[in-house]
mmCIF file with all atom_site columns, C-alpha atoms in Angstrom:
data_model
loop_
_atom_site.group_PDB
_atom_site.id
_atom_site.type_symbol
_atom_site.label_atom_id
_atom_site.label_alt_id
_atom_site.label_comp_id
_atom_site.label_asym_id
_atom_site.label_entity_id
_atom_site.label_seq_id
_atom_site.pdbx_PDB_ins_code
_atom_site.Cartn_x
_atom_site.Cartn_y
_atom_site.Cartn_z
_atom_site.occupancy
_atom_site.B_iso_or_equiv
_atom_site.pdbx_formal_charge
_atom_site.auth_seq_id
_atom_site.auth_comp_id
_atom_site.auth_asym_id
_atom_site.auth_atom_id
_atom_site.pdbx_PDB_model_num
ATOM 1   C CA . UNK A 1 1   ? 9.947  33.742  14.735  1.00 41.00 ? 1   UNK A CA 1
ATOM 2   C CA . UNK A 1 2   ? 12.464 31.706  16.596  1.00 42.00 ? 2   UNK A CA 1
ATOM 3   C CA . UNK A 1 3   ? 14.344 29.062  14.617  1.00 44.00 ? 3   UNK A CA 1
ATOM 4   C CA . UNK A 1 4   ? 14.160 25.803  15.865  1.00 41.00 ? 4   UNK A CA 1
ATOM 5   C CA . UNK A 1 5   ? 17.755 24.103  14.673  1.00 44.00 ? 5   UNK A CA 1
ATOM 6   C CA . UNK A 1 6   ? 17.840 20.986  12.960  1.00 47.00 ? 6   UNK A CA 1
ATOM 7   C CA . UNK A 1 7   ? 19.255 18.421  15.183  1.00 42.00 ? 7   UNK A CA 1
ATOM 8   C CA . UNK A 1 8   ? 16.756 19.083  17.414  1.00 41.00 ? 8   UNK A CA 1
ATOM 9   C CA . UNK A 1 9   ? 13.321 18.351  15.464  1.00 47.00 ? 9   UNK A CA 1
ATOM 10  C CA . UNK A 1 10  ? 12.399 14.245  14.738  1.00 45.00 ? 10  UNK A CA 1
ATOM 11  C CA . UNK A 1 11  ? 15.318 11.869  13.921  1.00 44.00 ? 11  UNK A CA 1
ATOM 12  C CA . UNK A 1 12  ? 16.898 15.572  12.774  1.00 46.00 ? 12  UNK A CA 1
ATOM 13  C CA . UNK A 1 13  ? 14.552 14.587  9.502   1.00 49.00 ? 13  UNK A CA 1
ATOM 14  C CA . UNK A 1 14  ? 13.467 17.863  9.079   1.00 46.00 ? 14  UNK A CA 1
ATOM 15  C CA . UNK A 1 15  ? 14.884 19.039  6.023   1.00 46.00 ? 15  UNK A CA 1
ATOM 16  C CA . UNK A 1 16  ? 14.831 22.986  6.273   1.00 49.00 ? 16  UNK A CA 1
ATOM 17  C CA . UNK A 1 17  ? 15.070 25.274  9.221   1.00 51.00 ? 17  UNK A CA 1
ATOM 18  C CA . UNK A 1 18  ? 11.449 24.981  10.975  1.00 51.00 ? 18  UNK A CA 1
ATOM 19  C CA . UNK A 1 19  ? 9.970  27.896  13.108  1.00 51.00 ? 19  UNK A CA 1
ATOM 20  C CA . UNK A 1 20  ? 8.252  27.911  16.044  1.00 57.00 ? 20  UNK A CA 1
ATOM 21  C CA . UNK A 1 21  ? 4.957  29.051  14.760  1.00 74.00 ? 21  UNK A CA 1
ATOM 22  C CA . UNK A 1 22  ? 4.497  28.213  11.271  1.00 90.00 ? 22  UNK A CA 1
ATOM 23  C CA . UNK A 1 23  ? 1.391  29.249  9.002   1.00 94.00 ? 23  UNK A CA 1
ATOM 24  C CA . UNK A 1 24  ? -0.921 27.755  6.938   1.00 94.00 ? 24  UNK A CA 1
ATOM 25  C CA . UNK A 1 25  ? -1.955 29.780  4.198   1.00 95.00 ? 25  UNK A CA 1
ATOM 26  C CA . UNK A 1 26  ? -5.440 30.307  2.612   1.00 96.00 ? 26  UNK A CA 1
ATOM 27  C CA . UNK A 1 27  ? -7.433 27.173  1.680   1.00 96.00 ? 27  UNK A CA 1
ATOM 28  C CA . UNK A 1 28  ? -7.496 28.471  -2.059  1.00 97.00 ? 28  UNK A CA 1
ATOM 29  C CA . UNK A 1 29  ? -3.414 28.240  -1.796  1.00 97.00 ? 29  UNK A CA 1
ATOM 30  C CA . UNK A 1 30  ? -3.347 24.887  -0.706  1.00 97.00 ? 30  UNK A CA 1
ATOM 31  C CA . UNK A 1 31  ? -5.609 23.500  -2.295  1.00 97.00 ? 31  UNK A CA 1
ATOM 32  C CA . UNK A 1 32  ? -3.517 24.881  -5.551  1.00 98.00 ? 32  UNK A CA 1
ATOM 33  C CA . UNK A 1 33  ? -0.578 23.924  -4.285  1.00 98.00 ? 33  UNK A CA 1
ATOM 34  C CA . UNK A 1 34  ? -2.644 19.777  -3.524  1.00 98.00 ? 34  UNK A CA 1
ATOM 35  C CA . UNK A 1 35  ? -3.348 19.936  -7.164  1.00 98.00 ? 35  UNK A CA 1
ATOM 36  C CA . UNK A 1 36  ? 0.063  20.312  -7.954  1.00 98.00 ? 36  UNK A CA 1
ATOM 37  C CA . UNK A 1 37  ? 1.441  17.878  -6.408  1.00 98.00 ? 37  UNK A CA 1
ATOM 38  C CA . UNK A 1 38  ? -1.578 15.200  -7.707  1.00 98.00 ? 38  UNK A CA 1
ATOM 39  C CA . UNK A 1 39  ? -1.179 16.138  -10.883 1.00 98.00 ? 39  UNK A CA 1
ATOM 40  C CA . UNK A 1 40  ? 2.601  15.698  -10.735 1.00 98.00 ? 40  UNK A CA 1
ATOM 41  C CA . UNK A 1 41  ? 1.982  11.803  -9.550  1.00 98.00 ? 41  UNK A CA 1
ATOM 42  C CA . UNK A 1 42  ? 0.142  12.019  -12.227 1.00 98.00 ? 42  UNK A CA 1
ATOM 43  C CA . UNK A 1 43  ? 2.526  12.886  -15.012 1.00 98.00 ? 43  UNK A CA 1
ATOM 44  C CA . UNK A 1 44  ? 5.068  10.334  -13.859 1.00 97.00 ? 44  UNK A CA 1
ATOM 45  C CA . UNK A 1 45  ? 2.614  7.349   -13.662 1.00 97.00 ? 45  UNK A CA 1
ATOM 46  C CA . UNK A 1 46  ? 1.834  8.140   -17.118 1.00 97.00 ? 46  UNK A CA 1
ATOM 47  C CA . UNK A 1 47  ? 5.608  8.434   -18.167 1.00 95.00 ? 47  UNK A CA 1
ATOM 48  C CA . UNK A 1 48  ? 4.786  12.376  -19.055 1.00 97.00 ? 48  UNK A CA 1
ATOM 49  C CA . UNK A 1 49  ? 8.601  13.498  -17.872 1.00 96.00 ? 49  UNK A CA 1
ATOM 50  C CA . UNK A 1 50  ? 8.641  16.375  -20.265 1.00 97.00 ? 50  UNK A CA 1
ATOM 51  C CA . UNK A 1 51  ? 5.763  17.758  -18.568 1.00 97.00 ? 51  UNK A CA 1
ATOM 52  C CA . UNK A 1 52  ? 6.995  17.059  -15.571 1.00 98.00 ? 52  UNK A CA 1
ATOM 53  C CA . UNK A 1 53  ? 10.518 18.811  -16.326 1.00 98.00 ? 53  UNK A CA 1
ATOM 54  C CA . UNK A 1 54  ? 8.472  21.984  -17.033 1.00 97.00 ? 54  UNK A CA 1
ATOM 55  C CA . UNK A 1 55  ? 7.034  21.521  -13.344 1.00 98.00 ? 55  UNK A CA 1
ATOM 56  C CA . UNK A 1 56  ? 10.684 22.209  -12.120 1.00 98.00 ? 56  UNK A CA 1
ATOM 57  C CA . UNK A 1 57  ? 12.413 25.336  -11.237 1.00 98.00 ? 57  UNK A CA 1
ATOM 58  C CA . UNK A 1 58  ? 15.779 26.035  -13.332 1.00 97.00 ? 58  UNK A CA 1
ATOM 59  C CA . UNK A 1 59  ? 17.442 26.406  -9.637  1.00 98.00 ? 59  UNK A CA 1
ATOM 60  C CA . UNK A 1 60  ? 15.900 23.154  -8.024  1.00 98.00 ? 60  UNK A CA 1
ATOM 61  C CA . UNK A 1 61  ? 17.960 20.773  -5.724  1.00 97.00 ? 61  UNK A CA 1
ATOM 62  C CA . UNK A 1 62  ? 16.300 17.155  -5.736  1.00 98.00 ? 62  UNK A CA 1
ATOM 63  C CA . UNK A 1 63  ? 17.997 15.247  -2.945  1.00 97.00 ? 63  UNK A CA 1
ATOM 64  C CA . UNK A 1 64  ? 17.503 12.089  -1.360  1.00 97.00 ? 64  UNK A CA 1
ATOM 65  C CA . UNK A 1 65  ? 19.893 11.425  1.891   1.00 96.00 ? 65  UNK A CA 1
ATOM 66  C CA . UNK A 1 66  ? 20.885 8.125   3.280   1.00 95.00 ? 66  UNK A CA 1
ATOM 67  C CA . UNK A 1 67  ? 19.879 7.319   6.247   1.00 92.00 ? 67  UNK A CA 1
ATOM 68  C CA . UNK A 1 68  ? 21.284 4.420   9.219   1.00 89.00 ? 68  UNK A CA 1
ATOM 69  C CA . UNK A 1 69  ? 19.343 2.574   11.782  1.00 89.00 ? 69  UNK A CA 1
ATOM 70  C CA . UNK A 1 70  ? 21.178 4.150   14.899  1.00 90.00 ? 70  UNK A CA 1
ATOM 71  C CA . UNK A 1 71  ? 20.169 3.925   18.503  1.00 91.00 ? 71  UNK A CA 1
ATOM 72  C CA . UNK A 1 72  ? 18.182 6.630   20.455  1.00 89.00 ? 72  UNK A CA 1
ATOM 73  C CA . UNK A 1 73  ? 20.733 8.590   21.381  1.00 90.00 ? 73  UNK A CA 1
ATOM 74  C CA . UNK A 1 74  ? 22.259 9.081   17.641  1.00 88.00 ? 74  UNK A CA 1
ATOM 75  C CA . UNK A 1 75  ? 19.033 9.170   15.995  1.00 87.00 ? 75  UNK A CA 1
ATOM 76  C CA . UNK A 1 76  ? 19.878 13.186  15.445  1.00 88.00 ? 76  UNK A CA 1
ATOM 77  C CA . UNK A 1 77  ? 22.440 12.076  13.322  1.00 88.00 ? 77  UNK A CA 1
ATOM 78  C CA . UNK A 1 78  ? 21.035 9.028   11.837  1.00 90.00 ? 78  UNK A CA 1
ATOM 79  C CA . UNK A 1 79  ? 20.367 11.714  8.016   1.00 91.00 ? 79  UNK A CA 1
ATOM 80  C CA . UNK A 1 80  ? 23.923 12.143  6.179   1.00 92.00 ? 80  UNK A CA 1
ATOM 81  C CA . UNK A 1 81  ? 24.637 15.996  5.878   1.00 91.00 ? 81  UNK A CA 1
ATOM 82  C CA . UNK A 1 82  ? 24.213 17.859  2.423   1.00 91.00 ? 82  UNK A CA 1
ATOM 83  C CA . UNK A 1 83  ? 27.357 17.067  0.873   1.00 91.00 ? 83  UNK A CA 1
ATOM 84  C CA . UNK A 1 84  ? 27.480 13.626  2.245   1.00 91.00 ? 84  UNK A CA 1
ATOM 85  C CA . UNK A 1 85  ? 26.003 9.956   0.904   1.00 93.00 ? 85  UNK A CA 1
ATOM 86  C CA . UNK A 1 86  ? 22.860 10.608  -0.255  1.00 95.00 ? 86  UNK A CA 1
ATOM 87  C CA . UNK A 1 87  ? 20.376 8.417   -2.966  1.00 95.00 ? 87  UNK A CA 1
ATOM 88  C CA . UNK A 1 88  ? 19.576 11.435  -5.138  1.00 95.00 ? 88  UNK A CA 1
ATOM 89  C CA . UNK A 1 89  ? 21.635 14.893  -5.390  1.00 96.00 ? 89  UNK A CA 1
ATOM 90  C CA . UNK A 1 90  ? 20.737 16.379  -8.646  1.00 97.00 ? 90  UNK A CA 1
ATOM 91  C CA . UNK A 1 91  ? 20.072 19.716  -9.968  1.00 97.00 ? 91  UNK A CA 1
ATOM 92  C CA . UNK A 1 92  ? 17.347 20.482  -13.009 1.00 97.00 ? 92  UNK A CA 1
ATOM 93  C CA . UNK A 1 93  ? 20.357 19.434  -15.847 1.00 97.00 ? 93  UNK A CA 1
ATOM 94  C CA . UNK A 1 94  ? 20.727 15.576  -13.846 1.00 97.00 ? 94  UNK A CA 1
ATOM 95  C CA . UNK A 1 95  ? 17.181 15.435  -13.759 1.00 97.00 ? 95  UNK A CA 1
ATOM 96  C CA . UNK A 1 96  ? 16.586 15.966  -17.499 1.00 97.00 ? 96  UNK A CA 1
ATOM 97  C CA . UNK A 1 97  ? 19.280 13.568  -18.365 1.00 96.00 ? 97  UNK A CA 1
ATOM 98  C CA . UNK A 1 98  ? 17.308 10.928  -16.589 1.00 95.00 ? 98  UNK A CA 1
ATOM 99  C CA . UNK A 1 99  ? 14.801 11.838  -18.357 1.00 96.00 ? 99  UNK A CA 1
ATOM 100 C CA . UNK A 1 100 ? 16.442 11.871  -22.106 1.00 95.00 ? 100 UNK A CA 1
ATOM 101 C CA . UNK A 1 101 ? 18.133 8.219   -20.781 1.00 93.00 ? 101 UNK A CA 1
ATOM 102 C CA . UNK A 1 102 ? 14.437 7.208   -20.388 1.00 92.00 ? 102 UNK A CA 1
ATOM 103 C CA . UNK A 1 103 ? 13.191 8.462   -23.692 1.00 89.00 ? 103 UNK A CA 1
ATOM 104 C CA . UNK A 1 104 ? 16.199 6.194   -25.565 1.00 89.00 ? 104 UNK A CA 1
ATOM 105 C CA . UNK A 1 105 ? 14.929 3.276   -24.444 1.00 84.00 ? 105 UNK A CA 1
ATOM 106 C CA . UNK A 1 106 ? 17.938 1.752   -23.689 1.00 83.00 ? 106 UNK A CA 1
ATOM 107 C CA . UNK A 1 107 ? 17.854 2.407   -20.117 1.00 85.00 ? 107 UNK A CA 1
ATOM 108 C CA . UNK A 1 108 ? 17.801 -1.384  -19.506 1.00 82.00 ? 108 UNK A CA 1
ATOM 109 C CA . UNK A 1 109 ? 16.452 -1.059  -15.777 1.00 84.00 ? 109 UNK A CA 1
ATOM 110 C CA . UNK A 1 110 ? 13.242 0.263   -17.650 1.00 85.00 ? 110 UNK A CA 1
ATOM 111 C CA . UNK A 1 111 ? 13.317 -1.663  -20.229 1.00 83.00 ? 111 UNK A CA 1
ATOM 112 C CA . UNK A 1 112 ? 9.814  -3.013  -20.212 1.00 85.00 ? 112 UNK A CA 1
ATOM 113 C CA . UNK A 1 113 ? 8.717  -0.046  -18.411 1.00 87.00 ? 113 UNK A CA 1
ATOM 114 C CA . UNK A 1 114 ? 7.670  0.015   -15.086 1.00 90.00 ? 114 UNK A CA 1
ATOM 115 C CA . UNK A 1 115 ? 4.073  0.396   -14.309 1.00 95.00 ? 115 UNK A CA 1
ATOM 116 C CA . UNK A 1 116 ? 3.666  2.746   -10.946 1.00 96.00 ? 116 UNK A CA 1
ATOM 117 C CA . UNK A 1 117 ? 1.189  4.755   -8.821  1.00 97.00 ? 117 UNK A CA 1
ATOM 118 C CA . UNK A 1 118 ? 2.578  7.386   -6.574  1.00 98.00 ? 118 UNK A CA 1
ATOM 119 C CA . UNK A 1 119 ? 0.267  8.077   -3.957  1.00 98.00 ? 119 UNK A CA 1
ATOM 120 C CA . UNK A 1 120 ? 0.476  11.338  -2.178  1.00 98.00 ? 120 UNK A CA 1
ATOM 121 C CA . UNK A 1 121 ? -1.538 12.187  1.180   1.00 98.00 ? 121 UNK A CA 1
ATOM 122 C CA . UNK A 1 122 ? -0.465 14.172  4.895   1.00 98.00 ? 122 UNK A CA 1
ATOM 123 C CA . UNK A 1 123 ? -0.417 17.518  2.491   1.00 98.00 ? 123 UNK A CA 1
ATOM 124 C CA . UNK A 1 124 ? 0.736  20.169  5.259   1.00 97.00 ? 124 UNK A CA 1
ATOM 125 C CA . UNK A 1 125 ? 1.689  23.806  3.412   1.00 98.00 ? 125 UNK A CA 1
ATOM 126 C CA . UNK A 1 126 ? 3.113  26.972  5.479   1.00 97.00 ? 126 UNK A CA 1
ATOM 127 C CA . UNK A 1 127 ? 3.928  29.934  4.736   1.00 97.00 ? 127 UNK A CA 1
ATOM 128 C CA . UNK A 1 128 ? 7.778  30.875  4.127   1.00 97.00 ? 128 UNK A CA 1
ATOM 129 C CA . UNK A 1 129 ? 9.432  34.635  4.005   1.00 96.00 ? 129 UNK A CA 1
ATOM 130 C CA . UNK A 1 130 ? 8.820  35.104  0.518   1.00 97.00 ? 130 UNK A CA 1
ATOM 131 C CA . UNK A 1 131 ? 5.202  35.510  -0.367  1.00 96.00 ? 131 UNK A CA 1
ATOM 132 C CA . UNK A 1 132 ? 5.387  33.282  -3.464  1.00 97.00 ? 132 UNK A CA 1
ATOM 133 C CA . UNK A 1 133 ? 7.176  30.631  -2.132  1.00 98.00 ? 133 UNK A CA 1
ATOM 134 C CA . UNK A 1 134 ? 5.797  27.622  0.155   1.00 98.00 ? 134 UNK A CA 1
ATOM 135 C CA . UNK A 1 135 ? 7.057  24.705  2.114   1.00 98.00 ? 135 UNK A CA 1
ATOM 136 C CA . UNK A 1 136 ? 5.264  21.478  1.354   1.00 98.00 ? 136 UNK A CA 1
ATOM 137 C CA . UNK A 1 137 ? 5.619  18.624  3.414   1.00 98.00 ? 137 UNK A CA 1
ATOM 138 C CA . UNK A 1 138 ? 3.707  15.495  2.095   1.00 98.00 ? 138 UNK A CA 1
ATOM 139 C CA . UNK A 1 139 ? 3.783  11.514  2.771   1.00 98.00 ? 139 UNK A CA 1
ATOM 140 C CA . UNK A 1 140 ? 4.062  9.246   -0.332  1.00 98.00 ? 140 UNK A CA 1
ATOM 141 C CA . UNK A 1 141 ? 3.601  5.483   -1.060  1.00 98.00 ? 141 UNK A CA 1
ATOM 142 C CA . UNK A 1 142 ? 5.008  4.538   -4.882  1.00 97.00 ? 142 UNK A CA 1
ATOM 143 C CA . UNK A 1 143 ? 4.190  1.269   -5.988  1.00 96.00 ? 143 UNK A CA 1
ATOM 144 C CA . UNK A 1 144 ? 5.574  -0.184  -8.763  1.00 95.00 ? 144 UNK A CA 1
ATOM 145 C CA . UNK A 1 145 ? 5.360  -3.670  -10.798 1.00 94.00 ? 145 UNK A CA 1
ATOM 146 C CA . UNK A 1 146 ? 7.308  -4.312  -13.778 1.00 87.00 ? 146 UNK A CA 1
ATOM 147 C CA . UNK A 1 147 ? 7.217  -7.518  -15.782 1.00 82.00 ? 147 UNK A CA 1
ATOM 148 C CA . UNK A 1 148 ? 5.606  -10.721 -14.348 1.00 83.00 ? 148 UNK A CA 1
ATOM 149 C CA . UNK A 1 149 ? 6.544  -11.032 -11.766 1.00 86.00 ? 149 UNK A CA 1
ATOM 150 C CA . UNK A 1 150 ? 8.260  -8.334  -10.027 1.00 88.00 ? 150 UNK A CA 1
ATOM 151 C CA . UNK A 1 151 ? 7.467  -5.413  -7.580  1.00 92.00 ? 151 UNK A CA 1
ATOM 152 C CA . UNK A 1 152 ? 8.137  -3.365  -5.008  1.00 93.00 ? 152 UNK A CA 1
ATOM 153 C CA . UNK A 1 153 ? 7.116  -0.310  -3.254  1.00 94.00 ? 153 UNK A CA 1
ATOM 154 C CA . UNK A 1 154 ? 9.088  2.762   -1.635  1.00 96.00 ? 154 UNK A CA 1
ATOM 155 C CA . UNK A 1 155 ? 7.639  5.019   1.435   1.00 97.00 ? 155 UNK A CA 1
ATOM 156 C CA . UNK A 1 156 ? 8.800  8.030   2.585   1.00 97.00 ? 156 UNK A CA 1
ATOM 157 C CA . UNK A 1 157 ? 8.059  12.002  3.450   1.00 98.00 ? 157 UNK A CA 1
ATOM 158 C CA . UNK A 1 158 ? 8.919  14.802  1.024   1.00 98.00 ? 158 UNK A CA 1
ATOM 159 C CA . UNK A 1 159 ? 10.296 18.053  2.036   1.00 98.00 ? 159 UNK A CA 1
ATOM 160 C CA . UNK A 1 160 ? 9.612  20.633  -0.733  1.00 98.00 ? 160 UNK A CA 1
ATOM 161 C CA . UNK A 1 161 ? 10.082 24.259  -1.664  1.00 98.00 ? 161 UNK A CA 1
ATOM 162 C CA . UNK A 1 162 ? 7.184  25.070  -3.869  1.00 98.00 ? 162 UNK A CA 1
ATOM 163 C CA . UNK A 1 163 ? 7.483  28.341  -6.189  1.00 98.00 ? 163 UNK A CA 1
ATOM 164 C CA . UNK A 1 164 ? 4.264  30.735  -7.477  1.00 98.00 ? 164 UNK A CA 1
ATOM 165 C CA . UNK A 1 165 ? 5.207  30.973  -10.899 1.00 97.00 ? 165 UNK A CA 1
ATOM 166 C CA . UNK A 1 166 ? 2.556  32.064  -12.999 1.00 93.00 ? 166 UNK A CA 1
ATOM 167 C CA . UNK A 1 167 ? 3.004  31.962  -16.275 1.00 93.00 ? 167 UNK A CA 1
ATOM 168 C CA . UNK A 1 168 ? 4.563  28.199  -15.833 1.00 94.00 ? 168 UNK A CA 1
ATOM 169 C CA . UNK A 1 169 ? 1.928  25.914  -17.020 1.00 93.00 ? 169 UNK A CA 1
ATOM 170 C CA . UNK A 1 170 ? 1.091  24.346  -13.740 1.00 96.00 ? 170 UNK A CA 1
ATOM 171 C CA . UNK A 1 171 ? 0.905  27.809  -12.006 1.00 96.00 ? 171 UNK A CA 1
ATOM 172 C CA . UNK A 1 172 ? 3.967  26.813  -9.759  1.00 98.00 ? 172 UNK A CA 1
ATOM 173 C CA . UNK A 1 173 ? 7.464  25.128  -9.984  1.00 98.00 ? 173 UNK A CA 1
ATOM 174 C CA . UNK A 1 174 ? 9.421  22.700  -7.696  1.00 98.00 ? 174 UNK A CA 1
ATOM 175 C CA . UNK A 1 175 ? 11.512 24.467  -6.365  1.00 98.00 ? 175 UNK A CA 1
ATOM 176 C CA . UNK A 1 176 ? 13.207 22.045  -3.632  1.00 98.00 ? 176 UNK A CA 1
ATOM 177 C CA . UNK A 1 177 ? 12.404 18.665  -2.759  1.00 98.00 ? 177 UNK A CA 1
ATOM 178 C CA . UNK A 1 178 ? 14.154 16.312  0.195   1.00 98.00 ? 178 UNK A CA 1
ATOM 179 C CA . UNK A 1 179 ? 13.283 13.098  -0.272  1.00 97.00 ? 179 UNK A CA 1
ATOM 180 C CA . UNK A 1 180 ? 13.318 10.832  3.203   1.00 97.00 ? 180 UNK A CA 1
ATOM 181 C CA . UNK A 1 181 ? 12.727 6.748   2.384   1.00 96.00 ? 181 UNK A CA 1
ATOM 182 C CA . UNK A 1 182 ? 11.396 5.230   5.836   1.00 95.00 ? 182 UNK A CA 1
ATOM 183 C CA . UNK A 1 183 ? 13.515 2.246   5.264   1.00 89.00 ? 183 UNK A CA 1
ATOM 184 C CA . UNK A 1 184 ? 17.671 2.511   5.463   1.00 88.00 ? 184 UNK A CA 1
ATOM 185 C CA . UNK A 1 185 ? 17.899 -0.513  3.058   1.00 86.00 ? 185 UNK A CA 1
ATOM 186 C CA . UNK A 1 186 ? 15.867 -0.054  -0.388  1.00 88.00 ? 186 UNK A CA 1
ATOM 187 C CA . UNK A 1 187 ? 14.816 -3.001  -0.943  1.00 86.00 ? 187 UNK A CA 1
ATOM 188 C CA . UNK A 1 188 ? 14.161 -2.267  -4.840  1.00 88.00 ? 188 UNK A CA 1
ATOM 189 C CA . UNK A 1 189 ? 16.413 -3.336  -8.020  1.00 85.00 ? 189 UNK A CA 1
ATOM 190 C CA . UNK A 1 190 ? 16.779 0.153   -9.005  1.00 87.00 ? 190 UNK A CA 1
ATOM 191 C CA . UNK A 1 191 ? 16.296 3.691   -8.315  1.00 90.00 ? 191 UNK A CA 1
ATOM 192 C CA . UNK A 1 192 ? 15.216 4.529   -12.101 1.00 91.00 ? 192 UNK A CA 1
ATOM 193 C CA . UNK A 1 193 ? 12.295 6.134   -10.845 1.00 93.00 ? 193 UNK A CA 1
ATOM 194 C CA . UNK A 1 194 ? 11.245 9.735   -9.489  1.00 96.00 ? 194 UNK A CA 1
ATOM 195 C CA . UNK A 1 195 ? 9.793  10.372  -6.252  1.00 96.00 ? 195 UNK A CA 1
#
């Protein structure tokens, strides 16, 4: 299939090299691969992160670029480059880190804990060269409150690399994920939490 390069697909957001014709596979398959991802909102609403860590791949790369307002004509570039600033650039060992900070309870930023909801919808799944991996585009809303008075919520796309493994206890791993906030600016306190 001819590759379609990045800087040419929407506000160059697209996270991985897109093809001209990509394929959906079976219903069964994404409906699986649906379940995985709800049940993984799940798990870090309910502050589950060991679980969670077992739904990641030893090899994953959870990144978050920046992104600038820029005008039409720069919008390709408006995404920093891998490498460059970016919210989030963490392998599987950064990640659980995180997650042992969390578990101390000293991690002052949740410290009463937040209470969230990640809400996950636009589920699109295709088909990659390797027959047990997909890509997983989905939309997400995470809303949080913590304390009285405070709360905020994030929006943004995810670009994942989801991997058939079948003796994991989910049936797959993350194997990928590019995280793209709609906004430049967060407009949160902190970025304690996972997306």
């Amino acid at each position: 299939m001819e590759e379609i390069p990045e800087s040419e697909t929407e506000a160059g957001v697209a996270t991985m090299p897109i093809t001209a014709r990509r394929t959906a596979p079976s219903v069964d398959v994404c409906r699986e691969l649906e379940q995985f991802l709800f049940e993984e909102a799940d798990l870090l609403d309910t502050w589950q992160f060991d679980a969670w860590l077992t739904m990641l791949a030893d090899d994953i790369h959870y990144w978050a670029p920046v992104r600038e307002n820029l005008f039409h004509r720069q919008r390709k570039n408006e995404m920093a480059a891998p490498g460059g600033s970016a919210h989030f650039d963490e392998t599987r060992e950064h990640l659980a880190e995180r997650v042992d900070r969390l578990k101390t309870h000293q991690a002052w930023a949740e410290e009463p804990a937040s209470r969230t909801r990640h809400l996950v919808t636009n589920i699109r799944v295709f088909e990659t060269d390797n027959p047990d991996e997909f890509e997983v585009e989905s939309s997400f809303y995470v809303f949080r409150t913590r304390s009285e008075r405070d709360f905020d919520s994030v929006v943004g796309k995810r670009f994942d690399v989801i991997r058939r493994v079948d003796d994991s206890a989910y049936g797959f791993q993350l194997a990928r994920r590019k995280i793209v906030f709609d906004m430049a600016m967060l407009l949160v306190k902190n970025l304690s939490l996972f997306y």
